[in-house]
């Protein structure tokens, strides 16, 4: 699956960003819930382990879910992840995470995309599972790039996240127990390569257009729509961009305007 290759490439890009950091810099806070860089890499590593187990060992995956549910009861997910990884941090954590990502990518690349896998929520296909790992790596990685003041140079592999954003149009409303207020708006985006990606029925009155990167930032809730240059036309399009959510779990609100941005400093 190309998505497995894309997942690994996104992981490698984030790993390269982290390589020059000192051990102390891994404890720098980000704009995502105040999580540190260590928190974010632990989170990615733990759930890469989980998706790997879902593919390779169903019994071990079931045991992981039971341990996770017990660990977060009355507590917070980052605390469970620290415990699960025995406090692994800094470059030792980075090394363990990227090596597991390599193994996971190789395993999924050799898997039938339609294979159904258990997950914490509903079962997913192998294709959806590894695409979700790519999306989460990219989305959480944004907080790290922002904290370090680095502008990420995206590639067309974010097309996977664009499609996820478009495909979760209905989920965004259903997740909030709402009926979609109409047909999905036309989406016309400029890819990093300069290609134009278009989705939905042709329309000039209900449309979202602009940067594919910024569309991904909105549907992953890394940015408030007001902090992007996306052109949003029509009430339905405005409503969608105000609550868009391409990731599983209970409804989450986007960050407040101005709260997520690239820090004005270098690494």
Short mmCIF file of C-alpha atoms in Angstrom, two decimals:
data_model
loop_
_atom_site.label_atom_id
_atom_site.label_comp_id
_atom_site.label_asym_id
_atom_site.label_seq_id
_atom_site.Cartn_x
_atom_site.Cartn_y
_atom_site.Cartn_z
CA UNK A 1 0.00 0.00 0.00
CA UNK A 2 1.31 3.41 -0.97
CA UNK A 3 -0.24 4.74 2.26
CA UNK A 4 2.23 2.63 4.26
CA UNK A 5 5.11 4.23 2.36
CA UNK A 6 3.59 7.68 2.92
CA UNK A 7 3.16 6.97 6.64
CA UNK A 8 6.83 6.04 6.94
CA UNK A 9 7.99 9.05 4.91
CA UNK A 10 5.98 11.40 7.15
CA UNK A 11 7.45 9.73 10.23
CA UNK A 12 10.98 10.06 8.84
CA UNK A 13 10.44 13.76 8.13
CA UNK A 14 9.36 14.35 11.73
CA UNK A 15 12.26 12.26 13.03
CA UNK A 16 14.70 14.40 11.02
CA UNK A 17 13.21 17.52 12.62
CA UNK A 18 13.82 16.05 16.07
CA UNK A 19 17.35 14.78 15.44
CA UNK A 20 19.18 18.06 16.29
CA UNK A 21 17.28 18.60 19.57
CA UNK A 22 18.88 18.34 22.97
CA UNK A 23 17.32 16.03 25.55
CA UNK A 24 15.97 19.08 27.38
CA UNK A 25 14.23 20.39 24.24
CA UNK A 26 12.05 17.29 24.13
CA UNK A 27 10.37 18.69 27.24
CA UNK A 28 9.37 21.91 25.43
CA UNK A 29 5.62 22.53 25.57
CA UNK A 30 3.56 22.73 22.39
CA UNK A 31 0.30 24.54 21.65
CA UNK A 32 -1.58 21.22 21.60
CA UNK A 33 -3.06 20.97 25.10
CA UNK A 34 0.31 21.97 26.51
CA UNK A 35 1.72 18.56 25.60
CA UNK A 36 5.50 18.39 25.42
CA UNK A 37 7.33 17.03 22.40
CA UNK A 38 7.98 13.92 24.49
CA UNK A 39 4.22 13.58 25.08
CA UNK A 40 3.52 13.77 21.36
CA UNK A 41 6.16 11.25 20.29
CA UNK A 42 5.11 8.88 23.08
CA UNK A 43 1.51 9.15 21.87
CA UNK A 44 2.49 8.39 18.28
CA UNK A 45 4.71 5.50 19.38
CA UNK A 46 2.10 3.86 21.64
CA UNK A 47 -0.60 3.95 18.97
CA UNK A 48 1.79 2.75 16.28
CA UNK A 49 2.46 -0.21 18.58
CA UNK A 50 -1.30 -0.67 18.95
CA UNK A 51 -2.00 -0.70 15.20
CA UNK A 52 0.93 -3.05 14.68
CA UNK A 53 -0.55 -5.43 17.27
CA UNK A 54 -3.97 -5.19 15.60
CA UNK A 55 -2.36 -6.54 12.45
CA UNK A 56 0.07 -9.10 13.85
CA UNK A 57 -1.43 -10.38 17.13
CA UNK A 58 -5.13 -10.04 17.93
CA UNK A 59 -4.76 -11.43 21.46
CA UNK A 60 -1.96 -9.00 22.28
CA UNK A 61 -4.03 -6.14 20.85
CA UNK A 62 -6.95 -7.12 23.08
CA UNK A 63 -4.63 -7.14 26.09
CA UNK A 64 -3.32 -3.70 25.11
CA UNK A 65 -6.84 -2.26 24.90
CA UNK A 66 -7.72 -3.69 28.33
CA UNK A 67 -4.54 -2.24 29.84
CA UNK A 68 -5.15 1.12 28.18
CA UNK A 69 -8.77 1.32 29.35
CA UNK A 70 -7.72 0.51 32.92
CA UNK A 71 -4.81 2.94 32.71
CA UNK A 72 -6.81 5.96 31.59
CA UNK A 73 -9.75 5.36 33.94
CA UNK A 74 -9.81 8.38 36.20
CA UNK A 75 -6.61 9.71 34.64
CA UNK A 76 -5.21 11.10 31.45
CA UNK A 77 -3.99 9.39 28.31
CA UNK A 78 -0.47 10.92 28.44
CA UNK A 79 0.01 9.48 31.93
CA UNK A 80 -0.89 6.00 30.68
CA UNK A 81 1.50 6.40 27.74
CA UNK A 82 4.37 7.39 30.05
CA UNK A 83 3.68 4.31 32.16
CA UNK A 84 3.25 1.99 29.17
CA UNK A 85 6.65 3.04 27.80
CA UNK A 86 8.37 3.01 31.23
CA UNK A 87 9.11 6.73 30.98
CA UNK A 88 10.96 6.48 27.66
CA UNK A 89 11.89 9.97 26.49
CA UNK A 90 14.19 12.08 24.34
CA UNK A 91 16.32 10.48 21.68
CA UNK A 92 15.82 6.97 23.07
CA UNK A 93 12.09 7.51 22.53
CA UNK A 94 12.66 8.96 19.06
CA UNK A 95 14.76 5.96 18.08
CA UNK A 96 12.23 3.44 19.40
CA UNK A 97 9.35 5.27 17.69
CA UNK A 98 10.97 5.51 14.25
CA UNK A 99 12.18 1.90 14.32
CA UNK A 100 8.67 0.71 15.20
CA UNK A 101 7.26 2.94 12.44
CA UNK A 102 9.57 1.26 9.93
CA UNK A 103 8.44 -2.21 11.02
CA UNK A 104 4.78 -1.19 10.99
CA UNK A 105 5.06 0.35 7.52
CA UNK A 106 6.72 -2.81 6.17
CA UNK A 107 4.02 -5.02 7.67
CA UNK A 108 1.16 -2.93 6.26
CA UNK A 109 2.81 -2.58 2.85
CA UNK A 110 2.57 -6.37 2.50
CA UNK A 111 -1.05 -6.58 3.72
CA UNK A 112 -4.32 -6.82 1.81
CA UNK A 113 -5.75 -3.27 2.02
CA UNK A 114 -9.24 -4.71 2.58
CA UNK A 115 -8.25 -6.86 5.58
CA UNK A 116 -10.48 -5.97 8.56
CA UNK A 117 -8.65 -5.11 11.77
CA UNK A 118 -9.87 -4.65 15.32
CA UNK A 119 -9.53 -1.18 16.81
CA UNK A 120 -10.54 0.67 19.96
CA UNK A 121 -13.62 1.91 18.11
CA UNK A 122 -15.22 0.19 15.10
CA UNK A 123 -13.17 -2.27 13.06
CA UNK A 124 -11.26 -0.73 10.18
CA UNK A 125 -9.67 -1.93 6.97
CA UNK A 126 -5.88 -2.16 6.89
CA UNK A 127 -5.92 0.72 4.40
CA UNK A 128 -7.95 2.93 6.75
CA UNK A 129 -5.79 1.93 9.72
CA UNK A 130 -2.47 2.97 8.20
CA UNK A 131 -4.02 6.09 6.66
CA UNK A 132 -5.19 7.08 10.15
CA UNK A 133 -1.63 6.61 11.43
CA UNK A 134 -0.35 8.85 8.64
CA UNK A 135 -2.97 11.48 9.48
CA UNK A 136 -2.18 11.41 13.19
CA UNK A 137 1.56 11.58 12.58
CA UNK A 138 1.06 14.60 10.33
CA UNK A 139 -1.44 16.32 12.66
CA UNK A 140 0.50 15.85 15.89
CA UNK A 141 3.69 16.61 14.03
CA UNK A 142 2.24 20.04 13.21
CA UNK A 143 2.37 20.96 16.90
CA UNK A 144 6.07 20.05 16.97
CA UNK A 145 6.88 22.05 13.83
CA UNK A 146 4.96 24.99 15.31
CA UNK A 147 6.75 24.80 18.68
CA UNK A 148 10.13 24.77 16.96
CA UNK A 149 9.23 27.64 14.65
CA UNK A 150 9.73 25.53 11.52
CA UNK A 151 7.54 25.76 8.42
CA UNK A 152 6.91 22.23 7.22
CA UNK A 153 7.52 21.52 3.54
CA UNK A 154 4.62 19.25 2.64
CA UNK A 155 4.50 16.81 -0.27
CA UNK A 156 1.55 15.36 -2.15
CA UNK A 157 1.30 12.52 0.38
CA UNK A 158 -1.04 14.88 2.25
CA UNK A 159 -3.56 13.94 -0.43
CA UNK A 160 -4.36 11.01 1.86
CA UNK A 161 -5.39 13.47 4.57
CA UNK A 162 -7.37 15.61 2.11
CA UNK A 163 -9.36 12.53 1.08
CA UNK A 164 -9.88 11.61 4.72
CA UNK A 165 -11.19 15.12 5.37
CA UNK A 166 -13.59 14.89 2.45
CA UNK A 167 -14.70 11.35 3.30
CA UNK A 168 -15.53 12.34 6.90
CA UNK A 169 -17.96 15.06 5.82
CA UNK A 170 -20.90 12.91 6.96
CA UNK A 171 -19.11 11.70 10.11
CA UNK A 172 -18.50 15.27 11.27
CA UNK A 173 -22.26 15.86 11.51
CA UNK A 174 -23.26 12.39 12.69
CA UNK A 175 -20.66 12.58 15.46
CA UNK A 176 -22.46 15.65 16.81
CA UNK A 177 -25.88 14.06 16.31
CA UNK A 178 -26.69 16.55 13.57
CA UNK A 179 -28.05 16.12 10.08
CA UNK A 180 -25.84 17.47 7.28
CA UNK A 181 -27.31 20.86 6.28
CA UNK A 182 -27.05 20.01 2.58
CA UNK A 183 -24.70 18.46 0.06
CA UNK A 184 -20.97 18.53 0.71
CA UNK A 185 -19.50 21.77 -0.64
CA UNK A 186 -17.22 21.76 -3.65
CA UNK A 187 -13.59 21.43 -2.54
CA UNK A 188 -10.86 22.78 -4.85
CA UNK A 189 -7.33 22.69 -3.47
CA UNK A 190 -3.80 23.42 -4.61
CA UNK A 191 -1.50 20.49 -3.83
CA UNK A 192 2.12 21.04 -2.75
CA UNK A 193 3.19 19.95 -6.25
CA UNK A 194 0.95 22.57 -7.86
CA UNK A 195 -1.67 20.04 -8.97
CA UNK A 196 -5.34 20.90 -8.40
CA UNK A 197 -7.44 18.46 -6.37
CA UNK A 198 -11.22 18.73 -6.66
CA UNK A 199 -14.03 16.96 -4.82
CA UNK A 200 -17.79 17.28 -4.70
CA UNK A 201 -20.31 18.53 -7.21
CA UNK A 202 -19.36 21.61 -9.27
CA UNK A 203 -20.47 24.78 -7.52
CA UNK A 204 -19.28 28.36 -7.28
CA UNK A 205 -21.74 29.34 -4.54
CA UNK A 206 -20.87 26.62 -1.97
CA UNK A 207 -17.16 25.97 -2.09
CA UNK A 208 -13.88 25.74 -0.20
CA UNK A 209 -10.74 26.59 -2.12
CA UNK A 210 -7.08 27.27 -1.42
CA UNK A 211 -4.11 25.43 0.00
CA UNK A 212 -4.36 21.67 0.51
CA UNK A 213 -2.06 22.04 3.51
CA UNK A 214 -4.42 24.53 5.14
CA UNK A 215 -7.44 22.32 4.41
CA UNK A 216 -5.61 19.47 6.17
CA UNK A 217 -4.81 21.76 9.10
CA UNK A 218 -8.51 22.59 9.49
CA UNK A 219 -9.96 19.07 9.19
CA UNK A 220 -7.34 17.74 11.66
CA UNK A 221 -8.07 20.72 13.94
CA UNK A 222 -4.49 22.00 13.90
CA UNK A 223 -5.79 25.44 12.90
CA UNK A 224 -8.91 27.53 13.25
CA UNK A 225 -10.36 28.30 9.84
CA UNK A 226 -9.94 32.02 10.63
CA UNK A 227 -6.16 31.51 10.81
CA UNK A 228 -5.96 30.26 7.22
CA UNK A 229 -6.27 31.86 3.79
CA UNK A 230 -8.84 29.30 2.63
CA UNK A 231 -11.70 30.86 0.68
CA UNK A 232 -14.99 29.61 2.10
CA UNK A 233 -18.16 30.41 0.16
CA UNK A 234 -21.68 29.61 1.34
CA UNK A 235 -23.24 28.99 4.75
CA UNK A 236 -22.91 25.20 4.58
CA UNK A 237 -19.19 25.48 3.81
CA UNK A 238 -18.70 27.88 6.74
CA UNK A 239 -20.58 25.54 9.08
CA UNK A 240 -18.47 22.55 8.02
CA UNK A 241 -15.16 24.33 8.38
CA UNK A 242 -16.21 25.46 11.84
CA UNK A 243 -16.53 21.89 13.16
CA UNK A 244 -14.69 19.64 10.65
CA UNK A 245 -13.18 16.57 12.29
CA UNK A 246 -11.46 13.83 10.31
CA UNK A 247 -10.33 11.80 13.32
CA UNK A 248 -12.29 9.31 15.39
CA UNK A 249 -13.57 9.91 18.90
CA UNK A 250 -16.14 12.19 20.50
CA UNK A 251 -16.76 15.64 19.00
CA UNK A 252 -13.87 18.04 19.42
CA UNK A 253 -13.96 21.77 18.80
CA UNK A 254 -11.23 23.39 16.72
CA UNK A 255 -8.60 25.51 18.48
CA UNK A 256 -9.53 29.10 19.25
CA UNK A 257 -8.54 31.69 16.66
CA UNK A 258 -4.87 32.57 17.03
CA UNK A 259 -4.09 29.79 19.50
CA UNK A 260 -2.27 27.49 17.07
CA UNK A 261 0.47 29.07 14.99
CA UNK A 262 4.12 28.74 14.08
CA UNK A 263 6.32 30.14 16.86
CA UNK A 264 8.53 33.04 15.88
CA UNK A 265 11.83 31.29 16.48
CA UNK A 266 14.12 28.66 14.96
CA UNK A 267 15.19 25.27 16.27
#
